[in-house]
Each structure stands twice: as C-alpha cells, then as structure tokens.
C-alpha cells in the first residue's frame, strides 16, 4: 500500500509546478495583448499558490484514510479468525475434578519435526502437589500449559485426561474455570487493587476480596494506603514492588477458588525477603488443592507430594525429595547438591562482607533503608 500511495506527493509537486508555469506563460500573453491587467494577473497567481497547501492537505488525508481502512480490515480479519483451539461439537462441561489428572503418552512440538515433549506419562491424584524441576528448556512450562489447553497435544494417541475424560472433549470455559495460574511475571492491569483481584471473580464482594488479600498477606499494605482497595497500581503493577505484584496475583487465584493451581516460577524473580512472604501466601493457596509447581529453587519444593524431574522433554525421575536424594548419580540429587553448595558459598561470603563494612572508613551516618521500603518506593 505504501508503494501505491508514494506517488501522490511528488505528483502533486509536479502538477503544481506545471500549472503555475502554464498560468504565468498564458497570463503574460494576456497582459501583452491588453486583455488582462497586471494587478489581476498577480491576484490570480497569488490565489493559485494559496490553493496549493489545501490541496496538499487533502492528498495527505487521503493517504491516512487509505491506511485506516487497511488497519480496520486487518482488525476484522483477526477478529473473524477461527482459533485453532476451540470446543468440539457436543463438548461436555467439567463440573468438578473428583479423582485424577492423567497424562497418557503425551507428545508435543511447537514446530513440526522438533519434539518438545516425548511420551509424558504422569498420574496425579486430586489434592496432590506435583513439583516439576529440571534444567531450563526441559519442557516444564510446556507441560503445565497443556493442562488448560493453551496448546493442544500434537498426537491423537496421547492426551490429558481428567477423571478419565480427554480435556479436548470438554468445553474450554468449564475447563479453565477449574484452574488458576500464577506466573513469574503476572499481568496486572492499570486499575485499582479491587479491579485486578476481581478478575478472578467478577461478582466478588469487598469482604471476599479482603479475605483473599488477607490469605495473600496483603492486608497490611492495603490498610496503609489512603485509598484502600481503590489504590491504583499502574500499568503492569509498576507502582508495586515485585513481592506485592505476586501477592495480588495470588489473591486473584484465591478468590477464584479453583481446584487446580498452576504455579510457574512464582518466586524466582524475588529477593530472599520477599520470597519468604510470597512463599507463605503460596502455602495458603495450595491447601486442599491439586497443585502443579515449577521451580528452580529446589528448597521451595522439598515438601511436595511428588517431584518430577524433566529433562529434554522426558520425565527422567519421579519421587519424593527423600526418595530422589537416595538415587546415586541422580539428576535431582545433582541439582540439589549444586544449589546447596552454592548457598553455602554465599553464606561463607557474607561474614567477610560484614567485617569490611564494620571498618571506620565504611561507617554510615544513617541506617540503610530496609529492602521492603526500597521496593515500595520503586
């Protein structure tokens, strides 16, 4: 479209130049022949030149209108597109999750011929907490994204079954209504705390919202704000600290009261102090629910009912923390020992830093600002 309309501006310049030249030539002839006075000729040329800018403006507006029609056409084409993941005919509603969530021979690939998951078999009982751990890029997030059907299993032989029914035979609305997801980077809208929490339950009362915030350890923050629940948090929660943003997302999951919870690296981007508070909120959220947890900090998943180690798209180990630690040369044991040793090195380094800070040259006149305060200011 740009190529089609690019000719308009230079063509207007050429047309205007030729028109003025023709007018001057013909006007000179009329003046010499006595048919036109000099004043009338000058007035005509002035009016002709003044007409140029409005004509140019009309041409520019024509370009803008043309591009607007193109944008509208593009918008409608997106709105009218049929999504690849949709309800089947005669899809059934998932009313409740009673017994199991089962992965049977699940394969998945984002690009044809490049498998991401291979033969995933996993049986989860209702009320269990399942921790997915392993190296980055192993397929952990992909596994949990298949449960609410953000993507579909790529093989017909395999599938994910809830109480024996393939989730592809369920309505998307009823399936996703039974799930709440807390990501590492949750999207918060430019509105109030109340607006963002009510996304989980649009008809929630203020009492329900405050109960959810209390379980997410945000009550003190809300009470400290002049506007309370009507405190604005900015686009993507820019007016909140990292820990506060996560707790708003957890409160949103609380108020939805879904039986299945998915936690995808919910604490990995937080400092140690914020992580402790968020972890307590997560423990409240996990009570009496079926939970899938993805975590790189293995200390946060030690108490999971079952730990599933995923590497290169395959399940390589499953068991409790104690069971996996007894496996000689096990993947989980190696990951845990690596993190544990790293933690010891950090702890050993801290006293040295403190002793340096205690020197007179490093002495501060004022106490440093607490971590939480700095985050709230940011």
Short mmCIF file of C-alpha atoms in Angstrom, two decimals:
data_model
loop_
_atom_site.label_atom_id
_atom_site.label_comp_id
_atom_site.label_asym_id
_atom_site.label_seq_id
_atom_site.Cartn_x
_atom_site.Cartn_y
_atom_site.Cartn_z
CA UNK A 1 0.00 0.00 0.00
CA UNK A 2 2.90 2.37 0.73
CA UNK A 3 4.20 1.82 -2.80
CA UNK A 4 0.75 2.54 -4.25
CA UNK A 5 0.39 5.90 -2.49
CA UNK A 6 4.05 7.05 -2.58
CA UNK A 7 3.49 8.67 -5.99
CA UNK A 8 0.94 11.14 -4.65
CA UNK A 9 3.23 13.81 -3.09
CA UNK A 10 5.75 14.10 -5.96
CA UNK A 11 2.91 14.08 -8.49
CA UNK A 12 1.26 16.99 -6.66
CA UNK A 13 4.55 18.96 -6.76
CA UNK A 14 4.96 18.32 -10.48
CA UNK A 15 1.32 19.20 -11.25
CA UNK A 16 1.51 22.40 -9.22
CA UNK A 17 4.78 23.49 -10.85
CA UNK A 18 3.46 22.84 -14.35
CA UNK A 19 0.18 24.63 -13.53
CA UNK A 20 1.96 27.75 -12.21
CA UNK A 21 4.33 27.79 -15.21
CA UNK A 22 1.39 27.49 -17.64
CA UNK A 23 -0.53 30.23 -15.80
CA UNK A 24 2.46 32.61 -15.89
CA UNK A 25 3.04 31.94 -19.59
CA UNK A 26 -0.58 32.40 -20.60
CA UNK A 27 -1.05 35.36 -18.24
CA UNK A 28 1.98 37.12 -19.76
CA UNK A 29 0.41 36.69 -23.22
CA UNK A 30 -2.88 38.19 -21.98
CA UNK A 31 -1.08 41.17 -20.40
CA UNK A 32 0.87 41.90 -23.60
CA UNK A 33 -2.28 41.68 -25.68
CA UNK A 34 -4.07 44.01 -23.26
CA UNK A 35 -6.74 41.54 -22.30
CA UNK A 36 -5.59 41.34 -18.63
CA UNK A 37 -4.22 43.89 -16.21
CA UNK A 38 -1.05 43.27 -14.22
CA UNK A 39 -2.91 43.55 -10.88
CA UNK A 40 -5.49 40.98 -11.89
CA UNK A 41 -2.73 38.62 -13.03
CA UNK A 42 -0.82 38.95 -9.71
CA UNK A 43 -4.07 38.33 -7.77
CA UNK A 44 -4.76 35.20 -9.80
CA UNK A 45 -1.23 33.78 -9.28
CA UNK A 46 -1.44 34.51 -5.52
CA UNK A 47 -4.77 32.70 -5.25
CA UNK A 48 -3.34 29.79 -7.23
CA UNK A 49 -0.35 29.47 -4.88
CA UNK A 50 -2.58 29.73 -1.80
CA UNK A 51 -4.62 26.85 -3.17
CA UNK A 52 -1.56 24.56 -3.09
CA UNK A 53 -1.46 23.88 0.69
CA UNK A 54 -5.16 22.88 0.99
CA UNK A 55 -4.78 20.54 -2.00
CA UNK A 56 -1.65 19.03 -0.43
CA UNK A 57 -3.52 18.58 2.87
CA UNK A 58 -6.34 16.77 1.05
CA UNK A 59 -3.79 14.42 -0.50
CA UNK A 60 -2.21 13.64 2.86
CA UNK A 61 -5.61 12.98 4.41
CA UNK A 62 -6.39 10.64 1.54
CA UNK A 63 -3.28 8.65 2.44
CA UNK A 64 -4.31 8.48 6.11
CA UNK A 65 -7.84 7.37 5.27
CA UNK A 66 -6.46 4.66 2.99
CA UNK A 67 -4.17 3.35 5.73
CA UNK A 68 -7.05 3.49 8.24
CA UNK A 69 -9.16 1.27 6.02
CA UNK A 70 -6.26 -1.15 5.81
CA UNK A 71 -5.94 -1.21 9.62
CA UNK A 72 -9.68 -1.79 10.04
CA UNK A 73 -9.54 -4.63 7.54
CA UNK A 74 -6.65 -6.18 9.43
CA UNK A 75 -8.52 -5.88 12.76
CA UNK A 76 -11.63 -7.56 11.37
CA UNK A 77 -9.56 -10.33 9.83
CA UNK A 78 -8.07 -11.07 13.26
CA UNK A 79 -11.46 -10.92 15.00
CA UNK A 80 -13.03 -13.23 12.43
CA UNK A 81 -10.20 -15.76 12.54
CA UNK A 82 -11.21 -19.16 13.88
CA UNK A 83 -8.92 -20.10 16.81
CA UNK A 84 -7.10 -23.41 16.39
CA UNK A 85 -8.10 -24.46 19.92
CA UNK A 86 -11.88 -24.44 20.33
CA UNK A 87 -14.73 -26.53 21.62
CA UNK A 88 -15.67 -29.72 19.82
CA UNK A 89 -19.23 -30.39 18.84
CA UNK A 90 -21.12 -31.88 21.79
CA UNK A 91 -18.28 -30.98 24.17
CA UNK A 92 -19.09 -31.79 27.79
CA UNK A 93 -18.82 -29.46 30.77
CA UNK A 94 -16.33 -30.20 33.52
CA UNK A 95 -18.41 -29.74 36.65
CA UNK A 96 -15.81 -30.85 39.20
CA UNK A 97 -12.49 -32.65 39.48
CA UNK A 98 -13.10 -35.78 41.53
CA UNK A 99 -10.27 -38.27 41.12
CA UNK A 100 -7.25 -37.89 38.81
CA UNK A 101 -5.44 -35.79 36.22
CA UNK A 102 -3.55 -38.12 33.92
CA UNK A 103 -1.01 -37.57 31.16
CA UNK A 104 -1.02 -40.55 28.75
CA UNK A 105 1.75 -40.77 26.16
CA UNK A 106 1.75 -37.01 25.68
CA UNK A 107 3.86 -35.70 22.80
CA UNK A 108 4.11 -32.06 21.83
CA UNK A 109 6.05 -29.86 19.42
CA UNK A 110 5.83 -26.17 18.57
CA UNK A 111 7.31 -26.83 15.14
CA UNK A 112 6.68 -29.94 13.13
CA UNK A 113 9.55 -32.40 13.45
CA UNK A 114 11.05 -30.68 16.53
CA UNK A 115 9.64 -32.55 19.56
CA UNK A 116 9.48 -30.66 22.86
CA UNK A 117 7.76 -33.34 24.94
CA UNK A 118 8.15 -37.09 24.38
CA UNK A 119 5.97 -39.81 25.89
CA UNK A 120 5.00 -37.96 29.07
CA UNK A 121 3.11 -40.28 31.42
CA UNK A 122 2.02 -38.92 34.77
CA UNK A 123 -0.89 -39.72 37.08
CA UNK A 124 -1.86 -37.09 39.64
CA UNK A 125 -4.41 -37.68 42.38
CA UNK A 126 -6.72 -34.88 43.43
CA UNK A 127 -5.19 -32.94 46.32
CA UNK A 128 -1.59 -33.82 45.48
CA UNK A 129 1.14 -31.25 44.94
CA UNK A 130 3.42 -32.02 42.00
CA UNK A 131 6.73 -30.18 41.58
CA UNK A 132 8.28 -30.05 38.10
CA UNK A 133 12.02 -29.43 38.22
CA UNK A 134 14.93 -29.75 35.84
CA UNK A 135 17.25 -27.74 33.63
CA UNK A 136 15.96 -24.71 31.73
CA UNK A 137 14.33 -25.54 28.41
CA UNK A 138 13.46 -29.07 29.50
CA UNK A 139 9.70 -28.67 28.88
CA UNK A 140 8.31 -27.97 32.36
CA UNK A 141 6.28 -24.90 31.39
CA UNK A 142 5.03 -26.65 28.27
CA UNK A 143 3.63 -29.50 30.39
CA UNK A 144 1.55 -27.17 32.57
CA UNK A 145 0.45 -25.07 29.57
CA UNK A 146 -1.16 -28.17 28.09
CA UNK A 147 -3.49 -28.62 31.09
CA UNK A 148 -5.66 -25.51 30.45
CA UNK A 149 -5.26 -26.10 26.69
CA UNK A 150 -3.14 -23.08 25.91
CA UNK A 151 -1.77 -25.60 23.41
CA UNK A 152 -3.07 -28.99 22.34
CA UNK A 153 -1.27 -32.31 22.41
CA UNK A 154 0.10 -32.95 18.91
CA UNK A 155 -0.60 -36.70 18.75
CA UNK A 156 -4.02 -38.30 18.70
CA UNK A 157 -2.81 -41.40 20.52
CA UNK A 158 -1.89 -39.47 23.64
CA UNK A 159 -3.79 -36.96 25.72
CA UNK A 160 -4.55 -35.43 29.09
CA UNK A 161 -7.48 -36.90 30.98
CA UNK A 162 -9.41 -35.54 33.95
CA UNK A 163 -11.41 -38.26 35.67
CA UNK A 164 -10.95 -40.39 32.56
CA UNK A 165 -12.29 -37.78 30.09
CA UNK A 166 -10.00 -36.23 27.47
CA UNK A 167 -9.76 -32.49 28.09
CA UNK A 168 -10.19 -31.97 24.33
CA UNK A 169 -13.74 -33.29 24.76
CA UNK A 170 -14.52 -30.62 27.39
CA UNK A 171 -15.65 -27.05 26.88
CA UNK A 172 -12.79 -24.57 27.24
CA UNK A 173 -14.80 -22.35 29.57
CA UNK A 174 -15.58 -25.11 32.06
CA UNK A 175 -12.03 -26.49 31.88
CA UNK A 176 -10.29 -23.18 32.52
CA UNK A 177 -12.84 -22.23 35.15
CA UNK A 178 -11.39 -25.03 37.31
CA UNK A 179 -7.85 -23.63 37.13
CA UNK A 180 -5.92 -20.65 38.45
CA UNK A 181 -2.43 -19.77 37.22
CA UNK A 182 0.26 -17.69 38.91
CA UNK A 183 3.18 -16.89 36.59
CA UNK A 184 6.62 -15.49 37.23
CA UNK A 185 5.55 -12.25 35.53
CA UNK A 186 1.82 -11.79 36.03
CA UNK A 187 -0.10 -9.23 34.01
CA UNK A 188 -1.71 -6.59 36.17
CA UNK A 189 -3.99 -4.02 34.57
CA UNK A 190 -3.85 -0.26 35.02
CA UNK A 191 -6.59 -0.03 37.60
CA UNK A 192 -7.15 -0.48 41.30
CA UNK A 193 -6.29 -3.40 43.56
CA UNK A 194 -10.01 -4.24 43.65
CA UNK A 195 -10.26 -4.33 39.84
CA UNK A 196 -7.28 -6.67 39.48
CA UNK A 197 -8.37 -9.10 42.19
CA UNK A 198 -11.95 -9.24 40.86
CA UNK A 199 -10.68 -10.63 37.56
CA UNK A 200 -10.69 -13.98 39.36
CA UNK A 201 -14.35 -13.49 40.36
CA UNK A 202 -16.14 -10.51 38.78
CA UNK A 203 -19.07 -10.57 41.24
CA UNK A 204 -16.89 -10.77 44.37
CA UNK A 205 -17.87 -8.64 47.36
CA UNK A 206 -15.44 -6.42 49.27
CA UNK A 207 -15.48 -8.93 52.13
CA UNK A 208 -14.39 -11.71 49.77
CA UNK A 209 -11.68 -9.50 48.29
CA UNK A 210 -10.32 -8.63 51.73
CA UNK A 211 -10.36 -12.31 52.73
CA UNK A 212 -8.34 -13.19 49.62
CA UNK A 213 -5.89 -10.35 50.28
CA UNK A 214 -5.53 -11.49 53.89
CA UNK A 215 -4.60 -15.01 52.75
CA UNK A 216 -2.09 -13.43 50.35
CA UNK A 217 -0.55 -11.32 53.17
CA UNK A 218 -1.54 -8.01 51.56
CA UNK A 219 -3.92 -6.70 54.23
CA UNK A 220 -1.31 -4.53 55.95
CA UNK A 221 -0.36 -2.92 52.65
CA UNK A 222 -3.99 -2.16 51.77
CA UNK A 223 -4.67 -0.66 55.22
CA UNK A 224 -1.58 1.55 54.90
CA UNK A 225 -2.91 3.11 51.69
CA UNK A 226 -5.24 6.12 51.82
CA UNK A 227 -7.50 4.71 49.08
CA UNK A 228 -7.51 1.12 50.39
CA UNK A 229 -8.90 -1.27 47.78
CA UNK A 230 -9.16 1.64 45.34
CA UNK A 231 -5.39 2.19 45.35
CA UNK A 232 -4.18 2.40 41.75
CA UNK A 233 -1.30 0.11 40.84
CA UNK A 234 -0.31 1.39 37.37
CA UNK A 235 0.17 -0.46 34.09
CA UNK A 236 1.51 -3.96 34.81
CA UNK A 237 1.65 -3.01 38.50
CA UNK A 238 4.56 -0.56 38.17
CA UNK A 239 3.56 1.17 41.42
CA UNK A 240 4.01 -2.06 43.40
CA UNK A 241 7.11 -3.97 44.46
CA UNK A 242 7.85 -7.38 42.95
CA UNK A 243 6.55 -9.22 46.00
CA UNK A 244 3.36 -7.15 46.13
CA UNK A 245 2.62 -7.86 42.46
CA UNK A 246 2.96 -11.59 43.06
CA UNK A 247 0.67 -11.40 46.09
CA UNK A 248 -2.01 -9.56 44.10
CA UNK A 249 -1.84 -12.39 41.55
CA UNK A 250 -2.09 -14.95 44.37
CA UNK A 251 -5.10 -13.10 45.82
CA UNK A 252 -6.69 -13.29 42.36
CA UNK A 253 -6.15 -17.06 42.41
CA UNK A 254 -7.54 -17.28 45.97
CA UNK A 255 -10.77 -15.52 45.10
CA UNK A 256 -11.33 -17.76 42.09
CA UNK A 257 -11.15 -20.75 44.43
CA UNK A 258 -10.21 -23.13 41.61
CA UNK A 259 -9.45 -26.77 42.48
CA UNK A 260 -6.34 -26.86 40.25
CA UNK A 261 -3.49 -24.41 40.80
CA UNK A 262 -0.54 -23.89 38.44
CA UNK A 263 2.48 -22.02 39.82
CA UNK A 264 5.06 -21.26 37.13
CA UNK A 265 8.25 -19.90 38.76
CA UNK A 266 6.12 -17.74 41.05
CA UNK A 267 9.03 -16.75 43.33
CA UNK A 268 12.10 -16.96 41.10
CA UNK A 269 12.31 -13.21 40.37
CA UNK A 270 12.08 -12.12 44.03
CA UNK A 271 14.72 -11.32 46.63
CA UNK A 272 15.01 -13.58 49.66
CA UNK A 273 12.93 -11.38 51.98
CA UNK A 274 10.03 -11.04 49.53
CA UNK A 275 10.24 -14.72 48.66
CA UNK A 276 9.59 -15.73 52.28
CA UNK A 277 6.33 -13.73 52.39
CA UNK A 278 5.19 -14.88 48.95
CA UNK A 279 6.01 -18.48 49.81
CA UNK A 280 3.76 -18.28 52.88
CA UNK A 281 0.95 -16.95 50.66
CA UNK A 282 1.54 -19.81 48.22
CA UNK A 283 1.38 -22.37 51.02
CA UNK A 284 -2.03 -20.97 51.97
CA UNK A 285 -3.13 -21.18 48.33
CA UNK A 286 -2.00 -24.81 48.00
CA UNK A 287 -4.13 -26.14 50.87
CA UNK A 288 -6.69 -28.74 49.78
CA UNK A 289 -5.98 -28.18 46.07
CA UNK A 290 -4.26 -30.04 43.27
CA UNK A 291 -1.10 -28.07 42.57
CA UNK A 292 1.49 -28.10 39.79
CA UNK A 293 4.61 -26.17 40.79
CA UNK A 294 7.52 -25.25 38.54
CA UNK A 295 10.58 -24.12 40.47
CA UNK A 296 14.32 -23.80 40.00
CA UNK A 297 14.90 -23.14 43.71
CA UNK A 298 14.59 -26.70 44.95
CA UNK A 299 14.31 -25.59 48.58
CA UNK A 300 10.76 -24.40 47.78
CA UNK A 301 9.54 -27.83 46.59
CA UNK A 302 11.01 -30.18 49.19
CA UNK A 303 7.60 -30.77 50.76
CA UNK A 304 5.81 -31.60 47.50
CA UNK A 305 3.94 -34.92 47.43
CA UNK A 306 5.87 -35.85 44.32
CA UNK A 307 8.79 -34.29 42.48
CA UNK A 308 9.00 -34.89 38.73
CA UNK A 309 12.37 -34.27 37.06
CA UNK A 310 12.01 -33.23 33.41
CA UNK A 311 14.98 -33.06 31.07
CA UNK A 312 14.96 -32.65 27.30
CA UNK A 313 11.23 -33.24 27.10
CA UNK A 314 11.20 -36.50 29.05
CA UNK A 315 10.45 -37.49 32.65
CA UNK A 316 13.70 -38.94 33.97
CA UNK A 317 12.90 -39.27 37.69
CA UNK A 318 9.88 -39.14 39.99
CA UNK A 319 9.52 -39.46 43.74
CA UNK A 320 9.61 -37.52 46.98
CA UNK A 321 12.60 -35.43 47.97
CA UNK A 322 13.94 -38.13 50.27
CA UNK A 323 13.46 -40.86 47.64
CA UNK A 324 15.23 -38.89 44.92
CA UNK A 325 18.13 -37.99 47.19
CA UNK A 326 18.89 -41.70 47.67
CA UNK A 327 19.47 -42.25 43.92
CA UNK A 328 23.20 -42.39 43.25
CA UNK A 329 24.17 -40.15 40.30
CA UNK A 330 20.54 -38.98 40.11
CA UNK A 331 19.66 -35.82 38.24
CA UNK A 332 17.66 -34.34 41.13
CA UNK A 333 20.36 -35.15 43.64
CA UNK A 334 22.97 -33.45 41.46
CA UNK A 335 20.78 -30.34 41.04
CA UNK A 336 20.04 -30.16 44.76
CA UNK A 337 23.68 -30.58 45.79
CA UNK A 338 24.74 -27.91 43.32
CA UNK A 339 22.27 -25.40 44.77
CA UNK A 340 23.10 -26.38 48.35
CA UNK A 341 26.83 -25.88 47.79
CA UNK A 342 26.17 -22.54 46.10
CA UNK A 343 24.14 -21.50 49.14
CA UNK A 344 26.99 -22.45 51.47
CA UNK A 345 29.45 -20.34 49.47
CA UNK A 346 27.06 -17.38 49.72
CA UNK A 347 26.72 -17.79 53.49
CA UNK A 348 30.51 -18.02 53.91
CA UNK A 349 30.99 -14.84 51.89
CA UNK A 350 28.54 -12.78 53.98
CA UNK A 351 30.61 -12.52 57.23
CA UNK A 352 33.58 -11.25 55.24
CA UNK A 353 31.46 -8.52 53.72
CA UNK A 354 30.12 -7.56 57.16
CA UNK A 355 33.59 -7.32 58.65
CA UNK A 356 34.65 -4.99 55.84
CA UNK A 357 31.53 -2.87 56.35
CA UNK A 358 32.36 -2.52 60.07
CA UNK A 359 35.58 -0.62 59.34
CA UNK A 360 35.53 3.07 60.37
CA UNK A 361 36.03 4.20 56.77
CA UNK A 362 32.82 2.42 55.77
CA UNK A 363 30.73 3.58 58.70
CA UNK A 364 27.46 5.19 57.66
CA UNK A 365 25.88 8.21 59.36
CA UNK A 366 22.38 6.92 58.72
CA UNK A 367 20.95 3.41 58.74
CA UNK A 368 20.26 1.97 55.28
CA UNK A 369 16.70 1.75 54.01
CA UNK A 370 15.04 -1.65 54.53
CA UNK A 371 14.63 -3.77 51.42
CA UNK A 372 10.82 -3.71 51.54
CA UNK A 373 10.76 0.08 51.84
CA UNK A 374 13.05 0.50 48.85
CA UNK A 375 10.78 -1.76 46.79
CA UNK A 376 7.67 0.21 47.74
CA UNK A 377 9.38 3.48 46.81
CA UNK A 378 10.38 1.98 43.46
#
